[in-house]
Tab-separated table of C-alpha atoms in Angstrom:
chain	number	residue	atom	x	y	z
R	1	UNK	CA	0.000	0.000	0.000
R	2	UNK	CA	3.142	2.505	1.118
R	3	UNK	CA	4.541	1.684	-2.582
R	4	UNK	CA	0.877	2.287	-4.693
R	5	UNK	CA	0.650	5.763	-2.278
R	6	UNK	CA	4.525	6.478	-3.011
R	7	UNK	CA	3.526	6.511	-6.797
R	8	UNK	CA	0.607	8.041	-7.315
R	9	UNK	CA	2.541	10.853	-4.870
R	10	UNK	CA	5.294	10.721	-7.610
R	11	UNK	CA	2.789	11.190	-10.761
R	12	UNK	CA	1.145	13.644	-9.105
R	13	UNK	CA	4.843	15.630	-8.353
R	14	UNK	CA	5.611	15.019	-12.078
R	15	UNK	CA	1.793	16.304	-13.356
R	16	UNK	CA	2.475	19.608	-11.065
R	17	UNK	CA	6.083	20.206	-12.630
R	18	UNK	CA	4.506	19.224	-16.222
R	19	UNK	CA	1.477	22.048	-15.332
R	20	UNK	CA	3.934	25.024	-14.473
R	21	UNK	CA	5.761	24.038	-17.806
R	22	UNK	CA	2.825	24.621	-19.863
R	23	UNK	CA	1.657	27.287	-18.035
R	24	UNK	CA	4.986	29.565	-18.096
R	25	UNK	CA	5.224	28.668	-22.161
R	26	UNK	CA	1.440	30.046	-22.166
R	27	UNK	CA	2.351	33.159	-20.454
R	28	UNK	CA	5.136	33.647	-22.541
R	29	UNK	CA	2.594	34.687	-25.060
R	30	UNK	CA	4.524	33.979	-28.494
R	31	UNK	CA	3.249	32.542	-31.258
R	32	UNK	CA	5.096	29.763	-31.907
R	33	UNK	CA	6.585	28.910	-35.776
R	34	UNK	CA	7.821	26.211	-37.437
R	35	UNK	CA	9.650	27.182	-41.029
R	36	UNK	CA	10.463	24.150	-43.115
R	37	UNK	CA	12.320	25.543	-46.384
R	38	UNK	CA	14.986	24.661	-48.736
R	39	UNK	CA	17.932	25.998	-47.481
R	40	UNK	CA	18.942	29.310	-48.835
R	41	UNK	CA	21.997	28.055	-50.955
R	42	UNK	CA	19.241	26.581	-53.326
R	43	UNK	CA	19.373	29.303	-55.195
R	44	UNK	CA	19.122	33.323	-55.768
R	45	UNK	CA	15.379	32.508	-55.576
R	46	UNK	CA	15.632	30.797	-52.465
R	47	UNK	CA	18.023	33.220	-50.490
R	48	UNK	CA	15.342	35.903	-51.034
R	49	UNK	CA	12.576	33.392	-49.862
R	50	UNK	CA	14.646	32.876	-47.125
R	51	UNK	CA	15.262	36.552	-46.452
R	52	UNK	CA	11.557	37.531	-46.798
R	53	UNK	CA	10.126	35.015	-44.103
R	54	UNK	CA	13.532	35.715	-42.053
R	55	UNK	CA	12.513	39.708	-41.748
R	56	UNK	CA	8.767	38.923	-41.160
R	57	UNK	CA	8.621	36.937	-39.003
R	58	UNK	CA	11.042	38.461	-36.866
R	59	UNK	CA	8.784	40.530	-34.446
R	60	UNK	CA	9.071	39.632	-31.061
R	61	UNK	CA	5.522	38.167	-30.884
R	62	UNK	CA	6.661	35.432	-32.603
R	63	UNK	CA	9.234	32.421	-31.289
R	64	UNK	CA	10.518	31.126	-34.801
R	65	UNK	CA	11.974	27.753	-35.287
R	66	UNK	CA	13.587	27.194	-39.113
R	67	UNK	CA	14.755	23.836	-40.811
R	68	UNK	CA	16.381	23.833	-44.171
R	69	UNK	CA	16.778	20.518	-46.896
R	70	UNK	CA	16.357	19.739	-49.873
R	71	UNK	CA	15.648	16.041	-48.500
R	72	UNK	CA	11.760	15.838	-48.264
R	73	UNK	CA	12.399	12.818	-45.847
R	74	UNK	CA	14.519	15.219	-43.569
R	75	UNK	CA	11.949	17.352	-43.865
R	76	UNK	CA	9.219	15.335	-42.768
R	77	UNK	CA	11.194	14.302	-39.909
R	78	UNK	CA	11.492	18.253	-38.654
R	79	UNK	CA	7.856	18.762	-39.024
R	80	UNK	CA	7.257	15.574	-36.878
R	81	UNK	CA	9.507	17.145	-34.743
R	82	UNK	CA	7.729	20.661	-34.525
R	83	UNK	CA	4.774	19.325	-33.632
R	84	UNK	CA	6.498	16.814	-30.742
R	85	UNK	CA	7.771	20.478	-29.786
R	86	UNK	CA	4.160	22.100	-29.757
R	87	UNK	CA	4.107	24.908	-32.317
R	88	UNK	CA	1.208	26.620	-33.289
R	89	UNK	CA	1.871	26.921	-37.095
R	90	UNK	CA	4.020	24.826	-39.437
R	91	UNK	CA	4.846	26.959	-42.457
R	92	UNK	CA	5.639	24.768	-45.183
R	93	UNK	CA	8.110	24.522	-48.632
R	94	UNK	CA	8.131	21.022	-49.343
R	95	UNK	CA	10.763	19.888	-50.928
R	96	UNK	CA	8.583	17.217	-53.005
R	97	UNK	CA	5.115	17.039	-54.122
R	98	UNK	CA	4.455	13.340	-52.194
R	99	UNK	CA	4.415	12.171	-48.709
R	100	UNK	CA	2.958	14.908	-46.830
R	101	UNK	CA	-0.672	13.892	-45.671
R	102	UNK	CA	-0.036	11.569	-43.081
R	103	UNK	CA	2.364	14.438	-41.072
R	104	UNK	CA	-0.211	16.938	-41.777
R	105	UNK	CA	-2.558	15.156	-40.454
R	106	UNK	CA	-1.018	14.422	-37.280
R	107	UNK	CA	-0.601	18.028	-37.425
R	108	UNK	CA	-4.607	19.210	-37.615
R	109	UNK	CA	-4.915	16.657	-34.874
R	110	UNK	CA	-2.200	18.423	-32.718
R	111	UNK	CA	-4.106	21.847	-33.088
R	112	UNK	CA	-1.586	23.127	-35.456
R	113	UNK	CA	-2.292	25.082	-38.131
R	114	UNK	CA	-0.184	24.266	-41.828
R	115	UNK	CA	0.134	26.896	-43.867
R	116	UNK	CA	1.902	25.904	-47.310
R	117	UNK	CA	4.200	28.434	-49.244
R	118	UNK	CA	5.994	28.606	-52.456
R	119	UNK	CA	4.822	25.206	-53.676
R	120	UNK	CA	1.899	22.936	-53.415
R	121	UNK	CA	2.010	19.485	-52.438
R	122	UNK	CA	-0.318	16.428	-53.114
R	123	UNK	CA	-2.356	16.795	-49.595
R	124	UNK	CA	-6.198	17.286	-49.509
R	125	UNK	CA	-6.801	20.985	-48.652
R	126	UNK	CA	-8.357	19.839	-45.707
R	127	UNK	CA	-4.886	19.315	-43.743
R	128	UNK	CA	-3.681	23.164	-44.618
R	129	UNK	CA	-5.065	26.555	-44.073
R	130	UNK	CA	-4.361	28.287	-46.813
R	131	UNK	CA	-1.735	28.077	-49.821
R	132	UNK	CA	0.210	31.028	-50.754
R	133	UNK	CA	2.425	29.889	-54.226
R	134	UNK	CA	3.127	30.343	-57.766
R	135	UNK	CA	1.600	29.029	-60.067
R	136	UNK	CA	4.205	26.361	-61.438
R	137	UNK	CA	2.796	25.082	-64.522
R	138	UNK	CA	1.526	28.319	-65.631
R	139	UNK	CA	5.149	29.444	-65.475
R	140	UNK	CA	6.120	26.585	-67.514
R	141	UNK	CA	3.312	27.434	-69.991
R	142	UNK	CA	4.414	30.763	-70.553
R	143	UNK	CA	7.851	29.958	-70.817
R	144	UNK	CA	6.717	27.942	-73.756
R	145	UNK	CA	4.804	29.937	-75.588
R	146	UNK	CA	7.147	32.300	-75.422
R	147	UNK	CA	9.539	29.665	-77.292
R	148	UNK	CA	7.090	28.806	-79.704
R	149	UNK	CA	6.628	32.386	-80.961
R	150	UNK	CA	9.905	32.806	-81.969
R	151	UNK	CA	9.288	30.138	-84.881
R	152	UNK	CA	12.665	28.896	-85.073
R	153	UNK	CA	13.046	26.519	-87.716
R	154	UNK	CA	13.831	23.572	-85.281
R	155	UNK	CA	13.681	23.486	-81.658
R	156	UNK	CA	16.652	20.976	-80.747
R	157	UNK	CA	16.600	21.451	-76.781
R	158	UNK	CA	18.806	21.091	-73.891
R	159	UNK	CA	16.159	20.649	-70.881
R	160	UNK	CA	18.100	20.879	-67.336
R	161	UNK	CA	15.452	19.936	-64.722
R	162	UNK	CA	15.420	20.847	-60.771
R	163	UNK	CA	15.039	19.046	-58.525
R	164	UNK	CA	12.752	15.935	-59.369
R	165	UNK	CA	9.455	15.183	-57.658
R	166	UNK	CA	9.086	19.136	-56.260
R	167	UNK	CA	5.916	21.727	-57.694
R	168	UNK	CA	8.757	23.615	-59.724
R	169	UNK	CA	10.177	21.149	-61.934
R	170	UNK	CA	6.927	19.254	-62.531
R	171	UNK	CA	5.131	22.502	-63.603
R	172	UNK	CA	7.969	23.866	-65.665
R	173	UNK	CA	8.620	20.210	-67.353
R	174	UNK	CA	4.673	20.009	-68.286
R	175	UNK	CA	4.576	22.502	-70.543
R	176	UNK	CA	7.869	21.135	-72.365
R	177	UNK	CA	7.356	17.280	-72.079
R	178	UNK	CA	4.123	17.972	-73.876
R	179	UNK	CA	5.659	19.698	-76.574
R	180	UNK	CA	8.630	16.728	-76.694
R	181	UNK	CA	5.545	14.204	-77.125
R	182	UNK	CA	4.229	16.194	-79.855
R	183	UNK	CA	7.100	15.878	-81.541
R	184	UNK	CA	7.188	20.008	-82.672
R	185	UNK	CA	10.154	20.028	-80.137
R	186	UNK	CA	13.021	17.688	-80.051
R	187	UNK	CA	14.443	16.470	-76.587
R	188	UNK	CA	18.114	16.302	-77.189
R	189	UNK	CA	18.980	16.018	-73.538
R	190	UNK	CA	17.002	16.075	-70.288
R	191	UNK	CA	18.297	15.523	-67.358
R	192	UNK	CA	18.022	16.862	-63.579
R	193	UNK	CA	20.830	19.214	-62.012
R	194	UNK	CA	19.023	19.739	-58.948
R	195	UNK	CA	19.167	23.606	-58.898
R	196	UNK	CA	22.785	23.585	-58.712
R	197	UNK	CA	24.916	25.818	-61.515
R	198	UNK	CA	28.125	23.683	-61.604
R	199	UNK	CA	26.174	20.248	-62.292
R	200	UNK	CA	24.144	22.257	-65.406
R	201	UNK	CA	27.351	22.968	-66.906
R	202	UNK	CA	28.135	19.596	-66.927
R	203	UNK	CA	25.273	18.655	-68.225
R	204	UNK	CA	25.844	20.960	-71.230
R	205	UNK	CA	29.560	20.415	-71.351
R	206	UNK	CA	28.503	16.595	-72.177
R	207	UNK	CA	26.085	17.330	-74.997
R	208	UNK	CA	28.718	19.488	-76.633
R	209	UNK	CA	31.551	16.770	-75.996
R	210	UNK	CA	28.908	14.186	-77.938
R	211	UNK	CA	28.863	16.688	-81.092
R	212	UNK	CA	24.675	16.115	-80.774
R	213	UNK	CA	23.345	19.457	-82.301
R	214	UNK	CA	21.088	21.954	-79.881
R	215	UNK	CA	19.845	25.476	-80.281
R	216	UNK	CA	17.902	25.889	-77.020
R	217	UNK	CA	18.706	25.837	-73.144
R	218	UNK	CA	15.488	25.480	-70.959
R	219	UNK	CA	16.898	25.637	-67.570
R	220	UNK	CA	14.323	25.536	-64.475
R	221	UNK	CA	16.391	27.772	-62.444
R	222	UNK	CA	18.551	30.631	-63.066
R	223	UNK	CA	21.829	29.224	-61.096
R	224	UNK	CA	21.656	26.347	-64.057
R	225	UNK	CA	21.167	28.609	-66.861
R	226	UNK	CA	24.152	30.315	-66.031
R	227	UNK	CA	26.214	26.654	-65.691
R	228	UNK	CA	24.876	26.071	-69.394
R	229	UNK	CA	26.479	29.515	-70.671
R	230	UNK	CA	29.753	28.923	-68.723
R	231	UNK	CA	29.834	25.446	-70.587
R	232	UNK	CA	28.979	27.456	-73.727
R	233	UNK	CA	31.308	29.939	-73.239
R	234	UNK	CA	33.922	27.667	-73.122
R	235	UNK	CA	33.094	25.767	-76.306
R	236	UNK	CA	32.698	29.261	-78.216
R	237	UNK	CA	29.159	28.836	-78.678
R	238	UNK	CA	27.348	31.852	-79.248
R	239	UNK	CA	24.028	32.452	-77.481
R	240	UNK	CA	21.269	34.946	-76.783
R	241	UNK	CA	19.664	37.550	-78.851
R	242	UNK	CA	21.524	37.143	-82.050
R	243	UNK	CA	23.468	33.864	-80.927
R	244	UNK	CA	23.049	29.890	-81.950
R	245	UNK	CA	21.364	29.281	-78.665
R	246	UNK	CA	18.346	30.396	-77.222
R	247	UNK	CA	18.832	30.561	-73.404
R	248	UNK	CA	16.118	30.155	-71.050
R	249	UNK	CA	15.743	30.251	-67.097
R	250	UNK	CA	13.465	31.066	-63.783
R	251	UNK	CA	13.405	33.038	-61.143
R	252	UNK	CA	14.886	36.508	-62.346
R	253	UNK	CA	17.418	37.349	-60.355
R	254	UNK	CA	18.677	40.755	-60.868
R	255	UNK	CA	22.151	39.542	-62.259
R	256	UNK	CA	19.953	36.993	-64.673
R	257	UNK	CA	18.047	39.650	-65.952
R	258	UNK	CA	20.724	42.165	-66.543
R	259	UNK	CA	22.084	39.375	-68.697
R	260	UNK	CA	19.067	39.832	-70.546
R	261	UNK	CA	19.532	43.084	-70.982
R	262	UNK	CA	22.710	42.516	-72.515
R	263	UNK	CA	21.777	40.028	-74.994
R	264	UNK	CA	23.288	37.024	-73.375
R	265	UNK	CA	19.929	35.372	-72.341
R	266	UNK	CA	16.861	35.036	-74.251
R	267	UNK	CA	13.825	34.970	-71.753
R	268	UNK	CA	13.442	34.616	-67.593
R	269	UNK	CA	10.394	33.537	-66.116
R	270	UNK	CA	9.315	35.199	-62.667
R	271	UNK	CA	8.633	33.639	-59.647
R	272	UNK	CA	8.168	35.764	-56.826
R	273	UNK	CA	9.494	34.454	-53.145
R	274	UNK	CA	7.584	36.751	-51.391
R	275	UNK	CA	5.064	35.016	-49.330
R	276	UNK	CA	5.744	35.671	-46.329
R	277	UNK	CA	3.398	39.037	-45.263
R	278	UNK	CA	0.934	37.375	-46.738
R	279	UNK	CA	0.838	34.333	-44.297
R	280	UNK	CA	1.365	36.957	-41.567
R	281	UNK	CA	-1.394	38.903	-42.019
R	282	UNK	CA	-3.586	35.584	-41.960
R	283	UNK	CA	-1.880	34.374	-38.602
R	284	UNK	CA	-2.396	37.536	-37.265
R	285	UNK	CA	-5.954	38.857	-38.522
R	286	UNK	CA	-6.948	35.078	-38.027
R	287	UNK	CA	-8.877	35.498	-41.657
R	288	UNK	CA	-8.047	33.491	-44.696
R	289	UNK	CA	-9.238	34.908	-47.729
R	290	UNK	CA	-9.061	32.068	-49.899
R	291	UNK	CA	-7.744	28.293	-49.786
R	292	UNK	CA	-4.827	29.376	-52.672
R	293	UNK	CA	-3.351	32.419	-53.167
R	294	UNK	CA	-1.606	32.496	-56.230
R	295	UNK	CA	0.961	35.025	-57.019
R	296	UNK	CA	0.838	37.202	-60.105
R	297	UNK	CA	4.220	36.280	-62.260
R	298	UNK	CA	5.385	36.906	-65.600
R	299	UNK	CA	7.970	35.818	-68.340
R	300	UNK	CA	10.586	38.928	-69.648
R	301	UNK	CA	11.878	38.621	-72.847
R	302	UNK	CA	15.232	40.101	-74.154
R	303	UNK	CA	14.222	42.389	-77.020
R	304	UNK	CA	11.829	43.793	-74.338
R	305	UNK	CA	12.787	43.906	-70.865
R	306	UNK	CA	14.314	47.779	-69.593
R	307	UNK	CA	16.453	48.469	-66.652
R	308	UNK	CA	12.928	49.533	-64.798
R	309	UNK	CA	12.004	46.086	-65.378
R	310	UNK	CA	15.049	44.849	-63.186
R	311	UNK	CA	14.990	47.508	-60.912
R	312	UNK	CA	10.947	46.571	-59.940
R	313	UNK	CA	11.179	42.961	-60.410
R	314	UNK	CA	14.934	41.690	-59.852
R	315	UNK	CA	15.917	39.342	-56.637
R	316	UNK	CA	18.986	40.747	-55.035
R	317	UNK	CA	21.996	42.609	-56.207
């Protein structure tokens, strides 16, 4: 009898220490936030993403917790982990499309609210508040019609892919691979460089090395465009307005699109990385105006674009 009176003295000892815990985190009175992103070396893109959530979320009302990979199973495992650790929101970049519902899920259940940014992911809306994101196959669509309207004679293309399985290569492959099936395009190469600039120079520096003939770059990111003109560069291939090859990318960076300026590059899709106020206001306000907010992007063109354009639209320096 001592022993069952000895423990239930002891759970009750641990339930009072467990109590003031939760009390003193409620009186802290921050909102607690969970940031699961690529990491900012991604890309220019990316480092501005970064930046923007970085800077807006940095009020004191708010306790911020980040995680960066470009693993989606690392990632998974840190939003597990953010809701062991009790947040109130998970704000989520998934780095792929698949795999998400289950943690989600677990989330709602938890009382934590999922707000998804950037990209979407194959969930049912049920499991998120609200989706702020481009529009990733739209940007692929527009990126190829703007390559069909230049009525080349042949379209012989280089495609370098992101990174495989996330919302920005699938949307700006769709557009392409549909073209490719067609047959009005030809696929000379396609092949993933997962963002990163020195792998798309490979890439290209094979294809030139095999003496296969190409007069188009579509590169998903900007970083990997400019990997395919270093490789060109070295081969004394001519490109851009004027050149043999047409050279594409995403995410118009302010050095990407002063190379379009210049004549060096052909066409850079937008995509904006600036979600971030947007998901504050909702967190804040506690209103969501609709399930999917998509931001309002568009595709610059080298014959076109003006130094106003960078100035406005441009990431970085």
């Amino acid at each position: 009898m001592k022993k069952v009176i000895a423990c239930l003295m002891a759970l009750l000892c641990l339930s009072s220490v467990f109590a003031a815990k939760k009390k003193k985190a409620a009186a802290d009175g921050k909102i607690k936030i969970g940031i699961i992103n690529n990491p900012p070396s991604e890309s220019g893109y990316r480092a501005a993403n970064v930046k923007d959530f970085e800077s807006v979320f940095s009020s004191s009302k708010y306790n911020v917790k980040t995680f960066y990979s470009l693993k989606n199973d690392e990632q998974l495992n840190a939003a597990s982990q953010f809701i062991t650790d009790g947040v109130d929101y998970i704000l989520l970049s998934a780095a792929a499309t698949d795999g998400w519902e289950s943690v989600l899920k677990k989330a709602q259940k938890n009382g934590i609210k999922v707000f998804l940014f950037d990209r979407m992911i194959n969930v049912r809306d049920k499991y998120y508040e609200a989706a702020v994101v481009s529009d990733m196959a739209k940007e692929g669509e527009t990126a190829v019609a703007w390559l069909k309207a230049q009525n080349l004679p042949e379209y012989k293309v280089v495609h370098i892919q992101g990174a495989m399985g996330s919302d920005a290569q699938i949307g700006r492959t769709g557009a392409l691979d549909a073209e490719f099936a067609s047959g009005k395009m030809k696929k000379v190469v396609q092949q993933t460089a997962t963002w990163d600039e020195a792998e798309a120079k490979k890439i290209v520096e094979s294809v030139i090395n095999s003496k296969e003939d190409f007069n188009v770059i579509y590169a998903e990111n900007d970083g990997m465009a400019k990997g395919a003109v270093a490789a060109l560069d070295e081969a004394g291939i001519t490109h851009g307005v004027n050149g043999k090859v047409v050279v594409m990318g995403f995410d118009c960076n302010k050095w990407a699109l002063r190379e379009l300026l210049a004549g060096n590059w052909n066409y850079d899709g937008q995509c904006s990385p600036f979600q971030a106020a947007v998901i504050e206001k909702m967190i804040s306000t506690g209103k969501v105006p609709s399930k999917k907010i998509v931001s309002d992007e568009k595709g610059f063109d080298a014959k076109t674009i003006t130094q106003a354009d960078i100035d406005k639209y441009g990431l970085g320096d």
